[in-house]
Structure formats: structure tokens, C-alpha cells
Amino acid sequence: MAERVRRIAGVNAADEARAPDPEALLLQVARGDEGAFERLYELVSAPVFGLVRRIVRDPAQSEEVTQEVLLELWRTAARFSPERGSAMTWVMTLAHRRAVDRVRSAQSATDREDRAYRREASRPFDEVAEQVGTRLEHEQVRRCLSSLTDLQRESVELAYYRGLTYREVAELLDTPLGTIKTRLRDGLIRMRDCLGVAR
């Protein structure tokens, strides 16, 4: 009966005897045998992809993970020990670990993006609007400053932009303190009117 099934499937006893043994192939791969790796690749790539696909779900990522697993097989075949289990179990364990790592990594990335989004969303104001508003205010102040007389503008800039006291402005400009106070008062009134600030 078994012979009849083999004939129907197109497999003869000699072919079955030549079927690759994963353990033997892995041991040959551990010695750097590229031909053995090709045969091992053909033998395990489909089951590895199937397992990875069930865990990772995304087809493109599943293909990437499968390639990573097969590359790891090539690099780490020497770690396989037949005494500790079958070659297929060892290969599928590598595949399972790599697939789970990919899922965890993707989840971590999603979690980081969610946290970053929540931080951005929780900001009390729109930074761009704030920057635009500040820039517009600065422009308006510059425009209003240019509407002052040269003497008023010089006094206002020294007192309010350089932080000098009225007395220091008077000394720096070699002008009586009363005159500086008058210039500043008149300049600030013009600035207030220009900026539209309510009294």
C-alpha cells in the first residue's frame, strides 16, 4: 500500500532515501557547506515563513523576518546540538523568537509614537500660532518705533531695550533728566496709540 502511494505521488523508494535530513544538513552548514545550506533553505523556508506569517501577520515583514531567520541559520548553525532536539525544532524555535521580537519591536514603536502624539496633543497652545503672533507683535512694535522722532526712539530703546534707568539714559545722552523723562513719556504715549493699547 505504501509503495502504491509513493508511485501515485511520483516518489520512488530511492528518492525517499535521498530526502534531505535536516540534522545532517545543519551539521554540514556548520562546517560552511554552501550546498548543504541551499538544500536546508529549500527544506525549511516554507515552514519558517508559515510560522512567521502567523505571528507577524504582515506579508512583507514576514518575508523579511524569514530571511533574517535563514541568515541566522547560516551564521549560527554551529550552535545546533542534535542531543538537545531535532533540527526542525531548533529552526522553528529560532523563527518563533525572531517573529515575536519583530512584533514586540513594532509594538514598542507604536507605543512611542502614541506617547509622542499625546504629549504634542496635550500642549496648551499651538506653538506655530504662538510664534506667528509673537513675530507679528514684534513687527508692529518696530513699525511703531519708527513713527517716533529720532530723539524719542533713542530714549525708548535705551530705557526699554537696553534696560538703562532714566538717569543712565540722561547721562549717556548728556541731556537733562527732565528732558529725557518728557521724551520717554511722549514716546510711550505715541507707542501706545500706535499699538492700539487701551488706556
PDB file of C-alpha atoms in Angstrom:
ATOM      1  CA  MET A   1       0.000   0.000   0.000  1.00  0.00           C
ATOM      2  CA  ALA A   2       2.786   2.455   0.948  1.00  0.00           C
ATOM      3  CA  GLU A   3       4.587   1.604  -2.301  1.00  0.00           C
ATOM      4  CA  ARG A   4       1.376   2.324  -4.272  1.00  0.00           C
ATOM      5  CA  VAL A   5       1.006   5.744  -2.564  1.00  0.00           C
ATOM      6  CA  ARG A   6       4.662   6.545  -3.395  1.00  0.00           C
ATOM      7  CA  ARG A   7       4.060   5.596  -7.058  1.00  0.00           C
ATOM      8  CA  ILE A   8       0.909   7.754  -7.274  1.00  0.00           C
ATOM      9  CA  ALA A   9       2.778  10.706  -5.697  1.00  0.00           C
ATOM     10  CA  GLY A  10       5.684  10.151  -8.087  1.00  0.00           C
ATOM     11  CA  VAL A  11       8.150   9.308  -5.317  1.00  0.00           C
ATOM     12  CA  ASN A  12      10.146   6.114  -5.545  1.00  0.00           C
ATOM     13  CA  ALA A  13      11.972   4.438  -2.671  1.00  0.00           C
ATOM     14  CA  ALA A  14      15.377   5.663  -3.908  1.00  0.00           C
ATOM     15  CA  ASP A  15      14.174   9.298  -3.929  1.00  0.00           C
ATOM     16  CA  GLU A  16      12.742   8.915  -0.457  1.00  0.00           C
ATOM     17  CA  ALA A  17      16.047   7.518   0.763  1.00  0.00           C
ATOM     18  CA  ARG A  18      17.774  10.602  -0.665  1.00  0.00           C
ATOM     19  CA  ALA A  19      15.379  13.027   1.083  1.00  0.00           C
ATOM     20  CA  PRO A  20      17.482  15.557   2.937  1.00  0.00           C
ATOM     21  CA  ASP A  21      17.986  15.057   6.649  1.00  0.00           C
ATOM     22  CA  PRO A  22      17.762  18.465   8.414  1.00  0.00           C
ATOM     23  CA  GLU A  23      20.152  17.388  11.185  1.00  0.00           C
ATOM     24  CA  ALA A  24      22.821  16.248   8.732  1.00  0.00           C
ATOM     25  CA  LEU A  25      22.346  19.376   6.629  1.00  0.00           C
ATOM     26  CA  LEU A  26      22.684  21.650   9.669  1.00  0.00           C
ATOM     27  CA  LEU A  27      25.910  19.920  10.700  1.00  0.00           C
ATOM     28  CA  GLN A  28      27.257  20.398   7.167  1.00  0.00           C
ATOM     29  CA  VAL A  29      26.180  24.056   7.181  1.00  0.00           C
ATOM     30  CA  ALA A  30      28.035  24.491  10.479  1.00  0.00           C
ATOM     31  CA  ARG A  31      31.190  23.459   8.565  1.00  0.00           C
ATOM     32  CA  GLY A  32      30.488  26.141   5.901  1.00  0.00           C
ATOM     33  CA  ASP A  33      28.978  23.873   3.238  1.00  0.00           C
ATOM     34  CA  GLU A  34      27.018  26.229   0.945  1.00  0.00           C
ATOM     35  CA  GLY A  35      25.407  23.379  -0.991  1.00  0.00           C
ATOM     36  CA  ALA A  36      24.033  21.945   2.256  1.00  0.00           C
ATOM     37  CA  PHE A  37      22.697  25.398   3.115  1.00  0.00           C
ATOM     38  CA  GLU A  38      20.860  25.598  -0.221  1.00  0.00           C
ATOM     39  CA  ARG A  39      19.216  22.220   0.447  1.00  0.00           C
ATOM     40  CA  LEU A  40      18.394  23.254   4.041  1.00  0.00           C
ATOM     41  CA  TYR A  41      16.943  26.527   2.728  1.00  0.00           C
ATOM     42  CA  GLU A  42      14.642  24.626   0.343  1.00  0.00           C
ATOM     43  CA  LEU A  43      13.610  22.298   3.156  1.00  0.00           C
ATOM     44  CA  VAL A  44      12.821  24.843   5.893  1.00  0.00           C
ATOM     45  CA  SER A  45      11.949  28.144   4.185  1.00  0.00           C
ATOM     46  CA  ALA A  46       8.249  27.341   3.665  1.00  0.00           C
ATOM     47  CA  PRO A  47       7.584  26.103   7.226  1.00  0.00           C
ATOM     48  CA  VAL A  48       9.548  29.041   8.667  1.00  0.00           C
ATOM     49  CA  PHE A  49       7.583  31.525   6.563  1.00  0.00           C
ATOM     50  CA  GLY A  50       4.296  29.890   7.602  1.00  0.00           C
ATOM     51  CA  LEU A  51       5.130  30.177  11.299  1.00  0.00           C
ATOM     52  CA  VAL A  52       6.416  33.739  10.980  1.00  0.00           C
ATOM     53  CA  ARG A  53       3.353  34.776   8.943  1.00  0.00           C
ATOM     54  CA  ARG A  54       1.005  33.505  11.664  1.00  0.00           C
ATOM     55  CA  ILE A  55       2.810  35.640  14.278  1.00  0.00           C
ATOM     56  CA  VAL A  56       3.771  38.777  12.353  1.00  0.00           C
ATOM     57  CA  ARG A  57       0.707  38.836  10.033  1.00  0.00           C
ATOM     58  CA  ASP A  58       2.122  41.450   7.621  1.00  0.00           C
ATOM     59  CA  PRO A  59       3.319  39.609   4.461  1.00  0.00           C
ATOM     60  CA  ALA A  60       6.243  41.925   3.663  1.00  0.00           C
ATOM     61  CA  GLN A  61       7.514  41.893   7.227  1.00  0.00           C
ATOM     62  CA  SER A  62       7.040  38.128   7.357  1.00  0.00           C
ATOM     63  CA  GLU A  63       9.288  37.754   4.324  1.00  0.00           C
ATOM     64  CA  GLU A  64      11.920  39.976   5.969  1.00  0.00           C
ATOM     65  CA  VAL A  65      11.810  38.006   9.206  1.00  0.00           C
ATOM     66  CA  THR A  66      12.032  34.717   7.288  1.00  0.00           C
ATOM     67  CA  GLN A  67      15.158  35.947   5.508  1.00  0.00           C
ATOM     68  CA  GLU A  68      16.615  37.050   8.858  1.00  0.00           C
ATOM     69  CA  VAL A  69      15.953  33.595  10.311  1.00  0.00           C
ATOM     70  CA  LEU A  70      17.594  31.837   7.360  1.00  0.00           C
ATOM     71  CA  LEU A  71      20.587  34.153   7.559  1.00  0.00           C
ATOM     72  CA  GLU A  72      20.813  33.407  11.275  1.00  0.00           C
ATOM     73  CA  LEU A  73      20.749  29.690  10.430  1.00  0.00           C
ATOM     74  CA  TRP A  74      23.768  30.163   8.183  1.00  0.00           C
ATOM     75  CA  ARG A  75      25.665  32.137  10.832  1.00  0.00           C
ATOM     76  CA  THR A  76      24.745  30.087  13.883  1.00  0.00           C
ATOM     77  CA  ALA A  77      24.418  26.517  12.566  1.00  0.00           C
ATOM     78  CA  ALA A  78      27.369  25.510  14.764  1.00  0.00           C
ATOM     79  CA  ARG A  79      25.181  26.115  17.834  1.00  0.00           C
ATOM     80  CA  PHE A  80      22.807  23.331  16.854  1.00  0.00           C
ATOM     81  CA  SER A  81      23.194  20.273  19.036  1.00  0.00           C
ATOM     82  CA  PRO A  82      21.351  17.085  17.924  1.00  0.00           C
ATOM     83  CA  GLU A  83      21.392  15.822  21.522  1.00  0.00           C
ATOM     84  CA  ARG A  84      19.129  18.681  22.615  1.00  0.00           C
ATOM     85  CA  GLY A  85      16.414  18.237  19.992  1.00  0.00           C
ATOM     86  CA  SER A  86      15.624  17.896  16.322  1.00  0.00           C
ATOM     87  CA  ALA A  87      16.902  20.298  13.692  1.00  0.00           C
ATOM     88  CA  MET A  88      13.367  21.368  12.717  1.00  0.00           C
ATOM     89  CA  THR A  89      12.511  22.153  16.343  1.00  0.00           C
ATOM     90  CA  TRP A  90      15.669  24.249  16.634  1.00  0.00           C
ATOM     91  CA  VAL A  91      14.950  26.085  13.353  1.00  0.00           C
ATOM     92  CA  MET A  92      11.324  26.741  14.271  1.00  0.00           C
ATOM     93  CA  THR A  93      12.361  27.998  17.724  1.00  0.00           C
ATOM     94  CA  LEU A  94      14.690  30.499  16.049  1.00  0.00           C
ATOM     95  CA  ALA A  95      11.858  31.549  13.739  1.00  0.00           C
ATOM     96  CA  HIS A  96       9.395  31.912  16.593  1.00  0.00           C
ATOM     97  CA  ARG A  97      11.783  34.044  18.653  1.00  0.00           C
ATOM     98  CA  ARG A  98      12.633  36.291  15.716  1.00  0.00           C
ATOM     99  CA  ALA A  99       8.941  36.759  14.808  1.00  0.00           C
ATOM    100  CA  VAL A 100       7.987  37.605  18.401  1.00  0.00           C
ATOM    101  CA  ASP A 101      10.892  40.088  18.572  1.00  0.00           C
ATOM    102  CA  ARG A 102       9.593  41.791  15.424  1.00  0.00           C
ATOM    103  CA  VAL A 103       6.074  42.058  16.840  1.00  0.00           C
ATOM    104  CA  ARG A 104       7.400  43.476  20.139  1.00  0.00           C
ATOM    105  CA  SER A 105       9.610  45.941  18.277  1.00  0.00           C
ATOM    106  CA  ALA A 106       6.683  47.121  16.153  1.00  0.00           C
ATOM    107  CA  GLN A 107       4.510  47.456  19.255  1.00  0.00           C
ATOM    108  CA  SER A 108       7.211  49.462  21.034  1.00  0.00           C
ATOM    109  CA  ALA A 109       7.487  51.809  18.057  1.00  0.00           C
ATOM    110  CA  THR A 110       3.708  52.266  18.024  1.00  0.00           C
ATOM    111  CA  ASP A 111       3.685  52.936  21.766  1.00  0.00           C
ATOM    112  CA  ARG A 112       6.467  55.554  21.387  1.00  0.00           C
ATOM    113  CA  GLU A 113       4.538  57.277  18.591  1.00  0.00           C
ATOM    114  CA  ASP A 114       1.356  57.260  20.700  1.00  0.00           C
ATOM    115  CA  ARG A 115       3.183  58.793  23.675  1.00  0.00           C
ATOM    116  CA  ALA A 116       4.752  61.457  21.442  1.00  0.00           C
ATOM    117  CA  TYR A 117       1.355  62.242  19.930  1.00  0.00           C
ATOM    118  CA  ARG A 118      -0.285  62.517  23.363  1.00  0.00           C
ATOM    119  CA  ARG A 119       2.495  64.861  24.519  1.00  0.00           C
ATOM    120  CA  GLU A 120       2.006  67.022  21.431  1.00  0.00           C
ATOM    121  CA  ALA A 121      -1.771  66.974  21.784  1.00  0.00           C
ATOM    122  CA  SER A 122      -1.610  67.947  25.456  1.00  0.00           C
ATOM    123  CA  ARG A 123       0.292  71.171  24.809  1.00  0.00           C
ATOM    124  CA  PRO A 124      -1.839  74.106  25.983  1.00  0.00           C
ATOM    125  CA  PHE A 125      -1.254  76.181  22.848  1.00  0.00           C
ATOM    126  CA  ASP A 126      -0.287  75.922  19.265  1.00  0.00           C
ATOM    127  CA  GLU A 127       3.433  76.702  19.024  1.00  0.00           C
ATOM    128  CA  VAL A 128       3.228  77.800  15.405  1.00  0.00           C
ATOM    129  CA  ALA A 129       0.373  80.208  16.130  1.00  0.00           C
ATOM    130  CA  GLU A 130       2.276  81.492  19.155  1.00  0.00           C
ATOM    131  CA  GLN A 131       5.424  82.097  17.081  1.00  0.00           C
ATOM    132  CA  VAL A 132       3.463  83.832  14.327  1.00  0.00           C
ATOM    133  CA  GLY A 133       1.677  86.003  16.885  1.00  0.00           C
ATOM    134  CA  THR A 134       4.960  86.956  18.545  1.00  0.00           C
ATOM    135  CA  ARG A 135       6.548  87.766  15.189  1.00  0.00           C
ATOM    136  CA  LEU A 136       3.574  89.965  14.223  1.00  0.00           C
ATOM    137  CA  GLU A 137       3.769  91.785  17.563  1.00  0.00           C
ATOM    138  CA  HIS A 138       7.482  92.424  17.033  1.00  0.00           C
ATOM    139  CA  GLU A 139       6.778  93.795  13.555  1.00  0.00           C
ATOM    140  CA  GLN A 140       4.094  96.097  14.912  1.00  0.00           C
ATOM    141  CA  VAL A 141       6.396  97.353  17.690  1.00  0.00           C
ATOM    142  CA  ARG A 142       9.164  98.016  15.107  1.00  0.00           C
ATOM    143  CA  ARG A 143       6.712  99.913  12.927  1.00  0.00           C
ATOM    144  CA  CYS A 144       5.506 101.997  15.863  1.00  0.00           C
ATOM    145  CA  LEU A 145       9.082 102.699  16.973  1.00  0.00           C
ATOM    146  CA  SER A 146       9.839 104.038  13.516  1.00  0.00           C
ATOM    147  CA  SER A 147       6.948 106.511  13.905  1.00  0.00           C
ATOM    148  CA  LEU A 148       8.711 108.204  16.859  1.00  0.00           C
ATOM    149  CA  THR A 149      11.088 111.088  16.477  1.00  0.00           C
ATOM    150  CA  ASP A 150      14.762 110.156  16.471  1.00  0.00           C
ATOM    151  CA  LEU A 151      15.222 111.583  19.997  1.00  0.00           C
ATOM    152  CA  GLN A 152      12.172 109.736  21.372  1.00  0.00           C
ATOM    153  CA  ARG A 153      13.156 106.459  19.686  1.00  0.00           C
ATOM    154  CA  GLU A 154      16.725 106.708  21.023  1.00  0.00           C
ATOM    155  CA  SER A 155      15.489 107.291  24.590  1.00  0.00           C
ATOM    156  CA  VAL A 156      12.897 104.482  24.425  1.00  0.00           C
ATOM    157  CA  GLU A 157      15.383 101.988  23.001  1.00  0.00           C
ATOM    158  CA  LEU A 158      17.982 102.786  25.680  1.00  0.00           C
ATOM    159  CA  ALA A 159      15.465 102.614  28.529  1.00  0.00           C
ATOM    160  CA  TYR A 160      13.364  99.640  27.405  1.00  0.00           C
ATOM    161  CA  TYR A 161      15.593  97.531  25.163  1.00  0.00           C
ATOM    162  CA  ARG A 162      18.942  98.057  26.845  1.00  0.00           C
ATOM    163  CA  GLY A 163      17.465  98.297  30.354  1.00  0.00           C
ATOM    164  CA  LEU A 164      19.027 101.610  31.359  1.00  0.00           C
ATOM    165  CA  THR A 165      17.453 103.792  34.063  1.00  0.00           C
ATOM    166  CA  TYR A 166      16.166 107.251  33.163  1.00  0.00           C
ATOM    167  CA  ARG A 167      19.186 108.771  34.925  1.00  0.00           C
ATOM    168  CA  GLU A 168      21.604 106.487  32.966  1.00  0.00           C
ATOM    169  CA  VAL A 169      19.899 107.493  29.690  1.00  0.00           C
ATOM    170  CA  ALA A 170      20.260 111.172  30.623  1.00  0.00           C
ATOM    171  CA  GLU A 171      23.959 110.719  31.438  1.00  0.00           C
ATOM    172  CA  LEU A 172      24.642 108.688  28.299  1.00  0.00           C
ATOM    173  CA  LEU A 173      22.942 111.261  26.044  1.00  0.00           C
ATOM    174  CA  ASP A 174      24.308 114.187  28.066  1.00  0.00           C
ATOM    175  CA  THR A 175      20.759 115.547  28.381  1.00  0.00           C
ATOM    176  CA  PRO A 176      18.892 116.854  31.473  1.00  0.00           C
ATOM    177  CA  LEU A 177      16.886 114.160  33.310  1.00  0.00           C
ATOM    178  CA  GLY A 178      13.626 116.147  32.923  1.00  0.00           C
ATOM    179  CA  THR A 179      14.060 116.277  29.157  1.00  0.00           C
ATOM    180  CA  ILE A 180      14.663 112.508  28.992  1.00  0.00           C
ATOM    181  CA  LYS A 181      11.529 111.849  31.081  1.00  0.00           C
ATOM    182  CA  THR A 182       9.493 114.071  28.751  1.00  0.00           C
ATOM    183  CA  ARG A 183      10.843 112.303  25.629  1.00  0.00           C
ATOM    184  CA  LEU A 184      10.111 108.918  27.153  1.00  0.00           C
ATOM    185  CA  ARG A 185       6.596 109.926  28.236  1.00  0.00           C
ATOM    186  CA  ASP A 186       5.746 111.393  24.822  1.00  0.00           C
ATOM    187  CA  GLY A 187       7.352 108.426  23.031  1.00  0.00           C
ATOM    188  CA  LEU A 188       5.443 105.884  25.108  1.00  0.00           C
ATOM    189  CA  ILE A 189       2.141 107.720  24.536  1.00  0.00           C
ATOM    190  CA  ARG A 190       2.742 107.603  20.763  1.00  0.00           C
ATOM    191  CA  MET A 191       3.713 103.923  21.002  1.00  0.00           C
ATOM    192  CA  ARG A 192       0.540 103.149  22.971  1.00  0.00           C
ATOM    193  CA  ASP A 193      -1.623 104.944  20.433  1.00  0.00           C
ATOM    194  CA  CYS A 194       0.156 103.239  17.522  1.00  0.00           C
ATOM    195  CA  LEU A 195      -0.189  99.780  19.078  1.00  0.00           C
ATOM    196  CA  GLY A 196      -3.854 100.429  19.913  1.00  0.00           C
ATOM    197  CA  VAL A 197      -3.369  99.647  23.595  1.00  0.00           C
ATOM    198  CA  ALA A 198      -6.371 100.717  25.693  1.00  0.00           C
ATOM    199  CA  ARG A 199      -5.676 103.307  28.366  1.00  0.00           C
TER     200      ARG A 199
END
